Amino acid sequence: MVDKLIASESQVRSYSRSFPVVFSKARGAEIYAADGRRYIDFLAGAGTLNYGHNHPVLKEALLEYYAGDHIVHALDLWTQAKYTYIEALEKFILQPRQLDYRVHLTGPTGTNAVEAALRLARKIKNRANIVAFTNGFHGVTLGSLAMTGNAKFRSVAGLPMAGSTFMPFDRYLGRDVDTLAYFEKFLSDRSSGLDHPAAVIVEVVQGEGGINVASEPWLRGLQALCKRNDMLLIVDDIQAGCGRTGKFFSFEHAGVVPDIIVNSKSLSGYGLPFSQVLMRPELDVWEQGQYNGTFRGHNPAMITGAKAFEHFWGDPSFEREVGRKAQVLRDGLRSLTQALRNYDIEAEERGLGLMRGIDVRSGALAGKISAEAFRNGLMIETSGSTGQVVKCLCPLVISDEQIDEAVQILRRSIGKVLD
Ligand SMILES: *Cc1c(COP(=O)(O)O)cnc(C)c1O
């Protein structure tokens, strides 16, 4: 099977190079290769499977929906599924957090929603420029790519990328440099060369950028900076949202309220393609049909998404459990940084909730640890500008035993690679 796939699939393939087996089944936090080998899944669709693979409650809702000949595709027509979804979003997510947003169901991928959010911000402010941050990742279609720092993707844009200016993320210039003061200086000096931005787009925890966590004061400062300077605050919660950081929205920790939010990845709860833009109601300046797409809101994904809101977020113990597991994982990973220090590697553990990583200071080393872990039954990816961060995105429904097993595998892998 592997030979046939290698011969037929474009060289552009990526994850299958790090994890070169054929997968066949998965349940919860475990994924199985066709030969029956079991792996604990700390990749989890790069944060798409927050509730694990094939969660039984979501699966039942989905199978029932298909079996009943309900609507699968409907452009952006009203469907019962859409009503169910919007009702659940308001009841279980927005109202308990006293948030008021309108919903734009865009094309099904994260970058589709980012593109729509950028276009909306530019339309509202009638300005082209948008500020993005160093090491940010917002997708690879041209508009989103202009906001993405990653050189690998930018180098094949094929066209000049326009409409973005990069500013340093929190702590990008070291712990002692206030990067917001730097940003504000550019805004206040009309000869700085910075065209007045319509908006800023930011990840609260940079996922692809290497688990860089924006501090709460920094985020509150960014919100205030946006208000003072008439810029919209867009939070890209595609990877850090849907409970990944321990709260439904990653910005809840800091208490900020974005003007525009973008969600995707775990939004359907089941790995189905699904994205949305949330906008403060007064920002909904779209005219009818001014933005479109054939696949706007995947109806089966609305069913599983609504069920996930109800089942997980309708129960206050879920958030507490995620918080508790985050501590278990953090303690495990911190013990590994100690182990790495014994080899004179100044490793750092960091993250928020169950979005965590160990910066081992070397992409080559992180890659070796990931490869060795995979040989021992743990699928775990690397991220960061040089791939130097071993990145844990385990499903939120993982058990303590599975976390423990994964940490043990990492410990053995670090020993094997460095001894
Ligand atoms: C994955 C991701 C995207 C892009 O989503 P796609 O579905 O791959 O287009 C954008 N922003 C963030 C923060 C992401 O993690």
PDB file of C-alpha atoms in Angstrom, residues 28-245:
ATOM      1  CA  GLY A  28     -11.008   8.610  21.241  1.00  0.00           C
ATOM      2  CA  ALA A  29      -7.322   9.404  21.736  1.00  0.00           C
ATOM      3  CA  GLU A  30      -6.080   6.304  19.898  1.00  0.00           C
ATOM      4  CA  ILE A  31      -5.461   5.690  16.212  1.00  0.00           C
ATOM      5  CA  TYR A  32      -4.685   2.337  14.590  1.00  0.00           C
ATOM      6  CA  ALA A  33      -2.625   1.488  11.529  1.00  0.00           C
ATOM      7  CA  ALA A  34      -3.949  -0.981   8.974  1.00  0.00           C
ATOM      8  CA  ASP A  35      -1.569  -3.591  10.432  1.00  0.00           C
ATOM      9  CA  GLY A  36      -3.246  -3.168  13.818  1.00  0.00           C
ATOM     10  CA  ARG A  37      -0.536  -1.113  15.515  1.00  0.00           C
ATOM     11  CA  ARG A  38      -1.932   1.268  18.121  1.00  0.00           C
ATOM     12  CA  TYR A  39      -0.772   4.851  18.568  1.00  0.00           C
ATOM     13  CA  ILE A  40      -1.759   7.450  21.132  1.00  0.00           C
ATOM     14  CA  ASP A  41      -2.775  10.455  19.072  1.00  0.00           C
ATOM     15  CA  PHE A  42      -1.125  13.681  20.222  1.00  0.00           C
ATOM     16  CA  LEU A  43      -1.503  15.122  16.717  1.00  0.00           C
ATOM     17  CA  ALA A  44      -5.299  14.861  16.714  1.00  0.00           C
ATOM     18  CA  GLY A  45      -5.723  16.430  13.295  1.00  0.00           C
ATOM     19  CA  ALA A  46      -3.569  19.398  14.348  1.00  0.00           C
ATOM     20  CA  GLY A  47      -6.278  20.323  16.828  1.00  0.00           C
ATOM     21  CA  THR A  48      -9.302  19.217  14.803  1.00  0.00           C
ATOM     22  CA  LEU A  49     -10.217  16.309  17.087  1.00  0.00           C
ATOM     23  CA  ASN A  50     -10.630  17.975  20.464  1.00  0.00           C
ATOM     24  CA  TYR A  51     -13.337  15.472  21.411  1.00  0.00           C
ATOM     25  CA  GLY A  52     -11.332  12.548  20.066  1.00  0.00           C
ATOM     26  CA  HIS A  53     -11.939  10.334  17.061  1.00  0.00           C
ATOM     27  CA  ASN A  54     -15.493   9.126  16.439  1.00  0.00           C
ATOM     28  CA  HIS A  55     -16.972  10.245  19.734  1.00  0.00           C
ATOM     29  CA  PRO A  56     -19.997   7.933  20.272  1.00  0.00           C
ATOM     30  CA  VAL A  57     -22.473  10.718  21.122  1.00  0.00           C
ATOM     31  CA  LEU A  58     -21.542  12.744  18.037  1.00  0.00           C
ATOM     32  CA  LYS A  59     -21.427   9.635  15.865  1.00  0.00           C
ATOM     33  CA  GLU A  60     -24.929   8.659  16.874  1.00  0.00           C
ATOM     34  CA  ALA A  61     -26.282  12.119  15.964  1.00  0.00           C
ATOM     35  CA  LEU A  62     -24.482  12.005  12.626  1.00  0.00           C
ATOM     36  CA  LEU A  63     -25.651   8.495  11.695  1.00  0.00           C
ATOM     37  CA  GLU A  64     -29.214   9.389  12.608  1.00  0.00           C
ATOM     38  CA  TYR A  65     -29.012  12.496  10.438  1.00  0.00           C
ATOM     39  CA  TYR A  66     -27.735  10.556   7.424  1.00  0.00           C
ATOM     40  CA  ALA A  67     -30.209   7.708   7.941  1.00  0.00           C
ATOM     41  CA  GLY A  68     -33.123  10.153   8.003  1.00  0.00           C
ATOM     42  CA  ASP A  69     -32.386  11.579   4.527  1.00  0.00           C
ATOM     43  CA  HIS A  70     -31.844  15.016   5.997  1.00  0.00           C
ATOM     44  CA  ILE A  71     -30.191  17.804   4.031  1.00  0.00           C
ATOM     45  CA  VAL A  72     -26.490  17.294   3.334  1.00  0.00           C
ATOM     46  CA  HIS A  73     -25.893  20.148   0.909  1.00  0.00           C
ATOM     47  CA  ALA A  74     -27.940  23.312   0.637  1.00  0.00           C
ATOM     48  CA  LEU A  75     -25.627  26.184  -0.368  1.00  0.00           C
ATOM     49  CA  ASP A  76     -26.557  28.735   2.306  1.00  0.00           C
ATOM     50  CA  LEU A  77     -30.271  27.896   2.398  1.00  0.00           C
ATOM     51  CA  TRP A  78     -32.006  27.685   5.732  1.00  0.00           C
ATOM     52  CA  THR A  79     -32.105  24.141   7.029  1.00  0.00           C
ATOM     53  CA  GLN A  80     -33.206  22.559  10.261  1.00  0.00           C
ATOM     54  CA  ALA A  81     -29.574  21.649  10.857  1.00  0.00           C
ATOM     55  CA  LYS A  82     -28.564  25.313  10.578  1.00  0.00           C
ATOM     56  CA  TYR A  83     -31.307  26.304  13.003  1.00  0.00           C
ATOM     57  CA  THR A  84     -30.189  23.598  15.447  1.00  0.00           C
ATOM     58  CA  TYR A  85     -26.576  24.745  15.154  1.00  0.00           C
ATOM     59  CA  ILE A  86     -27.234  28.455  15.647  1.00  0.00           C
ATOM     60  CA  GLU A  87     -29.561  27.760  18.545  1.00  0.00           C
ATOM     61  CA  ALA A  88     -26.940  25.565  20.270  1.00  0.00           C
ATOM     62  CA  LEU A  89     -24.171  28.102  19.597  1.00  0.00           C
ATOM     63  CA  GLU A  90     -26.201  30.810  21.307  1.00  0.00           C
ATOM     64  CA  LYS A  91     -27.486  28.668  24.166  1.00  0.00           C
ATOM     65  CA  PHE A  92     -24.343  26.780  25.141  1.00  0.00           C
ATOM     66  CA  ILE A  93     -21.508  29.033  23.978  1.00  0.00           C
ATOM     67  CA  LEU A  94     -22.415  32.689  23.486  1.00  0.00           C
ATOM     68  CA  GLN A  95     -25.099  33.426  26.093  1.00  0.00           C
ATOM     69  CA  PRO A  96     -23.338  31.812  29.087  1.00  0.00           C
ATOM     70  CA  ARG A  97     -20.329  34.016  28.240  1.00  0.00           C
ATOM     71  CA  GLN A  98     -22.479  37.108  27.679  1.00  0.00           C
ATOM     72  CA  LEU A  99     -21.225  37.361  24.121  1.00  0.00           C
ATOM     73  CA  ASP A 100     -23.281  38.739  21.253  1.00  0.00           C
ATOM     74  CA  TYR A 101     -22.135  37.858  17.744  1.00  0.00           C
ATOM     75  CA  ARG A 102     -23.639  37.297  14.324  1.00  0.00           C
ATOM     76  CA  VAL A 103     -22.609  34.122  12.521  1.00  0.00           C
ATOM     77  CA  HIS A 104     -21.198  33.917   9.012  1.00  0.00           C
ATOM     78  CA  LEU A 105     -20.845  30.312   7.885  1.00  0.00           C
ATOM     79  CA  THR A 106     -18.139  30.526   5.260  1.00  0.00           C
ATOM     80  CA  GLY A 107     -16.514  27.907   3.080  1.00  0.00           C
ATOM     81  CA  PRO A 108     -15.484  24.841   5.061  1.00  0.00           C
ATOM     82  CA  THR A 109     -11.798  25.411   5.766  1.00  0.00           C
ATOM     83  CA  GLY A 110     -10.056  27.659   8.239  1.00  0.00           C
ATOM     84  CA  THR A 111      -8.486  29.798   5.575  1.00  0.00           C
ATOM     85  CA  ASN A 112     -11.912  30.375   3.960  1.00  0.00           C
ATOM     86  CA  ALA A 113     -13.096  31.941   7.207  1.00  0.00           C
ATOM     87  CA  VAL A 114      -9.895  33.963   7.666  1.00  0.00           C
ATOM     88  CA  GLU A 115     -10.277  35.379   4.132  1.00  0.00           C
ATOM     89  CA  ALA A 116     -13.861  36.383   4.886  1.00  0.00           C
ATOM     90  CA  ALA A 117     -12.853  38.025   8.176  1.00  0.00           C
ATOM     91  CA  LEU A 118     -10.057  40.015   6.509  1.00  0.00           C
ATOM     92  CA  ARG A 119     -12.342  41.164   3.738  1.00  0.00           C
ATOM     93  CA  LEU A 120     -15.024  42.223   6.209  1.00  0.00           C
ATOM     94  CA  ALA A 121     -12.511  44.235   8.260  1.00  0.00           C
ATOM     95  CA  ARG A 122     -11.233  46.009   5.142  1.00  0.00           C
ATOM     96  CA  LYS A 123     -14.764  46.767   4.005  1.00  0.00           C
ATOM     97  CA  ILE A 124     -15.742  48.191   7.404  1.00  0.00           C
ATOM     98  CA  LYS A 125     -12.717  50.452   7.755  1.00  0.00           C
ATOM     99  CA  ASN A 126     -12.146  51.085   4.066  1.00  0.00           C
ATOM    100  CA  ARG A 127      -8.413  50.486   4.608  1.00  0.00           C
ATOM    101  CA  ALA A 128      -6.209  47.806   3.081  1.00  0.00           C
ATOM    102  CA  ASN A 129      -3.553  47.175   5.684  1.00  0.00           C
ATOM    103  CA  ILE A 130      -3.933  44.572   8.434  1.00  0.00           C
ATOM    104  CA  VAL A 131      -1.347  43.894  11.135  1.00  0.00           C
ATOM    105  CA  ALA A 132      -0.320  40.294  11.744  1.00  0.00           C
ATOM    106  CA  PHE A 133       2.274  39.046  14.205  1.00  0.00           C
ATOM    107  CA  THR A 134       5.623  37.341  13.884  1.00  0.00           C
ATOM    108  CA  ASN A 135       5.322  33.526  13.759  1.00  0.00           C
ATOM    109  CA  GLY A 136       1.576  33.744  13.194  1.00  0.00           C
ATOM    110  CA  PHE A 137      -0.181  31.204  11.008  1.00  0.00           C
ATOM    111  CA  HIS A 138      -3.515  31.987   9.379  1.00  0.00           C
ATOM    112  CA  GLY A 139      -3.750  29.680   6.357  1.00  0.00           C
ATOM    113  CA  VAL A 140      -2.232  29.393   2.905  1.00  0.00           C
ATOM    114  CA  THR A 141      -4.667  30.987   0.433  1.00  0.00           C
ATOM    115  CA  LEU A 142      -3.288  34.301  -0.753  1.00  0.00           C
ATOM    116  CA  GLY A 143      -5.059  36.706   1.610  1.00  0.00           C
ATOM    117  CA  SER A 144      -4.441  34.525   4.681  1.00  0.00           C
ATOM    118  CA  LEU A 145      -0.912  33.767   3.551  1.00  0.00           C
ATOM    119  CA  ALA A 146      -0.130  37.478   3.556  1.00  0.00           C
ATOM    120  CA  MET A 147      -0.841  37.287   7.323  1.00  0.00           C
ATOM    121  CA  THR A 148       1.269  34.135   7.822  1.00  0.00           C
ATOM    122  CA  GLY A 149       4.905  34.434   8.813  1.00  0.00           C
ATOM    123  CA  ASN A 150       6.052  30.974   7.771  1.00  0.00           C
ATOM    124  CA  ALA A 151       8.752  31.300   5.075  1.00  0.00           C
ATOM    125  CA  LYS A 152       8.107  27.826   3.644  1.00  0.00           C
ATOM    126  CA  PHE A 153       4.586  28.796   2.602  1.00  0.00           C
ATOM    127  CA  ARG A 154       5.351  32.411   1.714  1.00  0.00           C
ATOM    128  CA  SER A 155       8.161  31.377  -0.624  1.00  0.00           C
ATOM    129  CA  VAL A 156       5.692  29.734  -3.025  1.00  0.00           C
ATOM    130  CA  ALA A 157       2.996  32.421  -2.970  1.00  0.00           C
ATOM    131  CA  GLY A 158       3.788  33.034  -6.643  1.00  0.00           C
ATOM    132  CA  LEU A 159       2.385  36.553  -6.443  1.00  0.00           C
ATOM    133  CA  PRO A 160       3.307  39.540  -4.327  1.00  0.00           C
ATOM    134  CA  MET A 161       1.462  39.364  -1.031  1.00  0.00           C
ATOM    135  CA  ALA A 162      -0.184  42.626  -0.123  1.00  0.00           C
ATOM    136  CA  GLY A 163      -2.116  44.194   2.688  1.00  0.00           C
ATOM    137  CA  SER A 164      -0.162  43.083   5.726  1.00  0.00           C
ATOM    138  CA  THR A 165       2.399  44.503   8.111  1.00  0.00           C
ATOM    139  CA  PHE A 166       4.063  42.291  10.720  1.00  0.00           C
ATOM    140  CA  MET A 167       4.594  43.406  14.289  1.00  0.00           C
ATOM    141  CA  PRO A 168       6.456  41.481  17.019  1.00  0.00           C
ATOM    142  CA  PHE A 169       4.279  39.069  19.033  1.00  0.00           C
ATOM    143  CA  ASP A 170       4.415  39.106  22.830  1.00  0.00           C
ATOM    144  CA  ARG A 171       7.988  38.359  24.016  1.00  0.00           C
ATOM    145  CA  TYR A 172       9.281  38.054  20.450  1.00  0.00           C
ATOM    146  CA  LEU A 173      12.060  40.506  21.344  1.00  0.00           C
ATOM    147  CA  GLY A 174      12.726  38.940  24.743  1.00  0.00           C
ATOM    148  CA  ARG A 175      10.928  39.059  28.061  1.00  0.00           C
ATOM    149  CA  ASP A 176      11.847  42.649  28.804  1.00  0.00           C
ATOM    150  CA  VAL A 177      10.705  44.312  25.582  1.00  0.00           C
ATOM    151  CA  ASP A 178       7.161  45.700  25.480  1.00  0.00           C
ATOM    152  CA  THR A 179       6.205  44.865  21.903  1.00  0.00           C
ATOM    153  CA  LEU A 180       2.948  46.819  22.193  1.00  0.00           C
ATOM    154  CA  ALA A 181       4.877  50.004  22.967  1.00  0.00           C
ATOM    155  CA  TYR A 182       6.884  49.340  19.803  1.00  0.00           C
ATOM    156  CA  PHE A 183       3.661  48.838  17.813  1.00  0.00           C
ATOM    157  CA  GLU A 184       2.100  51.977  19.303  1.00  0.00           C
ATOM    158  CA  LYS A 185       5.145  54.049  18.378  1.00  0.00           C
ATOM    159  CA  PHE A 186       4.602  53.064  14.733  1.00  0.00           C
ATOM    160  CA  LEU A 187       0.945  54.019  14.970  1.00  0.00           C
ATOM    161  CA  SER A 188       1.579  57.375  16.577  1.00  0.00           C
ATOM    162  CA  ASP A 189       4.375  58.502  14.252  1.00  0.00           C
ATOM    163  CA  ARG A 190       2.679  59.388  10.984  1.00  0.00           C
ATOM    164  CA  SER A 191       6.016  59.042   9.228  1.00  0.00           C
ATOM    165  CA  SER A 192       6.768  55.559  10.583  1.00  0.00           C
ATOM    166  CA  GLY A 193       5.790  54.036   7.248  1.00  0.00           C
ATOM    167  CA  LEU A 194       2.958  51.992   8.759  1.00  0.00           C
ATOM    168  CA  ASP A 195      -0.261  52.517   6.801  1.00  0.00           C
ATOM    169  CA  HIS A 196      -3.097  52.857   9.303  1.00  0.00           C
ATOM    170  CA  PRO A 197      -4.370  49.279   9.730  1.00  0.00           C
ATOM    171  CA  ALA A 198      -8.022  48.294   9.447  1.00  0.00           C
ATOM    172  CA  ALA A 199      -7.450  45.515  11.948  1.00  0.00           C
ATOM    173  CA  VAL A 200      -5.007  43.242  13.690  1.00  0.00           C
ATOM    174  CA  ILE A 201      -5.255  39.473  13.488  1.00  0.00           C
ATOM    175  CA  VAL A 202      -3.792  37.424  16.309  1.00  0.00           C
ATOM    176  CA  GLU A 203      -3.642  33.913  17.771  1.00  0.00           C
ATOM    177  CA  VAL A 204      -3.830  33.849  21.580  1.00  0.00           C
ATOM    178  CA  VAL A 205      -1.581  30.792  21.482  1.00  0.00           C
ATOM    179  CA  GLN A 206       0.401  30.469  18.285  1.00  0.00           C
ATOM    180  CA  GLY A 207       0.006  26.848  17.231  1.00  0.00           C
ATOM    181  CA  GLU A 208       2.128  26.411  14.114  1.00  0.00           C
ATOM    182  CA  GLY A 209       4.424  29.172  15.398  1.00  0.00           C
ATOM    183  CA  GLY A 210       5.611  27.002  18.303  1.00  0.00           C
ATOM    184  CA  ILE A 211       3.120  27.263  21.216  1.00  0.00           C
ATOM    185  CA  ASN A 212       3.823  30.916  21.949  1.00  0.00           C
ATOM    186  CA  VAL A 213       1.313  32.105  24.531  1.00  0.00           C
ATOM    187  CA  ALA A 214       0.314  35.763  24.539  1.00  0.00           C
ATOM    188  CA  SER A 215       0.159  36.928  28.151  1.00  0.00           C
ATOM    189  CA  GLU A 216      -3.155  38.165  29.518  1.00  0.00           C
ATOM    190  CA  PRO A 217      -1.895  41.749  30.061  1.00  0.00           C
ATOM    191  CA  TRP A 218      -0.519  41.782  26.518  1.00  0.00           C
ATOM    192  CA  LEU A 219      -3.881  40.736  25.084  1.00  0.00           C
ATOM    193  CA  ARG A 220      -5.739  43.319  27.140  1.00  0.00           C
ATOM    194  CA  GLY A 221      -3.177  45.886  26.032  1.00  0.00           C
ATOM    195  CA  LEU A 222      -3.678  44.873  22.414  1.00  0.00           C
ATOM    196  CA  GLN A 223      -7.437  45.295  22.754  1.00  0.00           C
ATOM    197  CA  ALA A 224      -6.956  48.764  24.249  1.00  0.00           C
ATOM    198  CA  LEU A 225      -4.442  49.665  21.534  1.00  0.00           C
ATOM    199  CA  CYS A 226      -6.975  48.656  18.867  1.00  0.00           C
ATOM    200  CA  LYS A 227      -9.688  50.789  20.491  1.00  0.00           C
ATOM    201  CA  ARG A 228      -7.416  53.838  20.811  1.00  0.00           C
ATOM    202  CA  ASN A 229      -6.368  53.564  17.198  1.00  0.00           C
ATOM    203  CA  ASP A 230      -9.659  52.631  15.534  1.00  0.00           C
ATOM    204  CA  MET A 231      -8.573  49.134  14.502  1.00  0.00           C
ATOM    205  CA  LEU A 232     -10.644  45.948  14.707  1.00  0.00           C
ATOM    206  CA  LEU A 233      -9.376  43.054  16.815  1.00  0.00           C
ATOM    207  CA  ILE A 234      -9.637  39.731  14.983  1.00  0.00           C
ATOM    208  CA  VAL A 235      -8.824  36.630  17.030  1.00  0.00           C
ATOM    209  CA  ASP A 236      -7.960  33.591  14.940  1.00  0.00           C
ATOM    210  CA  ASP A 237      -9.235  30.867  17.284  1.00  0.00           C
ATOM    211  CA  ILE A 238      -9.074  28.142  14.665  1.00  0.00           C
ATOM    212  CA  GLN A 239      -6.555  26.008  16.553  1.00  0.00           C
ATOM    213  CA  ALA A 240      -6.703  27.422  20.091  1.00  0.00           C
ATOM    214  CA  GLY A 241     -10.507  27.542  20.251  1.00  0.00           C
ATOM    215  CA  CYS A 242     -13.173  24.935  21.031  1.00  0.00           C
ATOM    216  CA  GLY A 243     -11.706  24.199  24.464  1.00  0.00           C
ATOM    217  CA  ARG A 244      -8.105  23.575  23.496  1.00  0.00           C
ATOM    218  CA  THR A 245      -6.788  26.079  26.049  1.00  0.00           C
TER     219      THR A 245
END
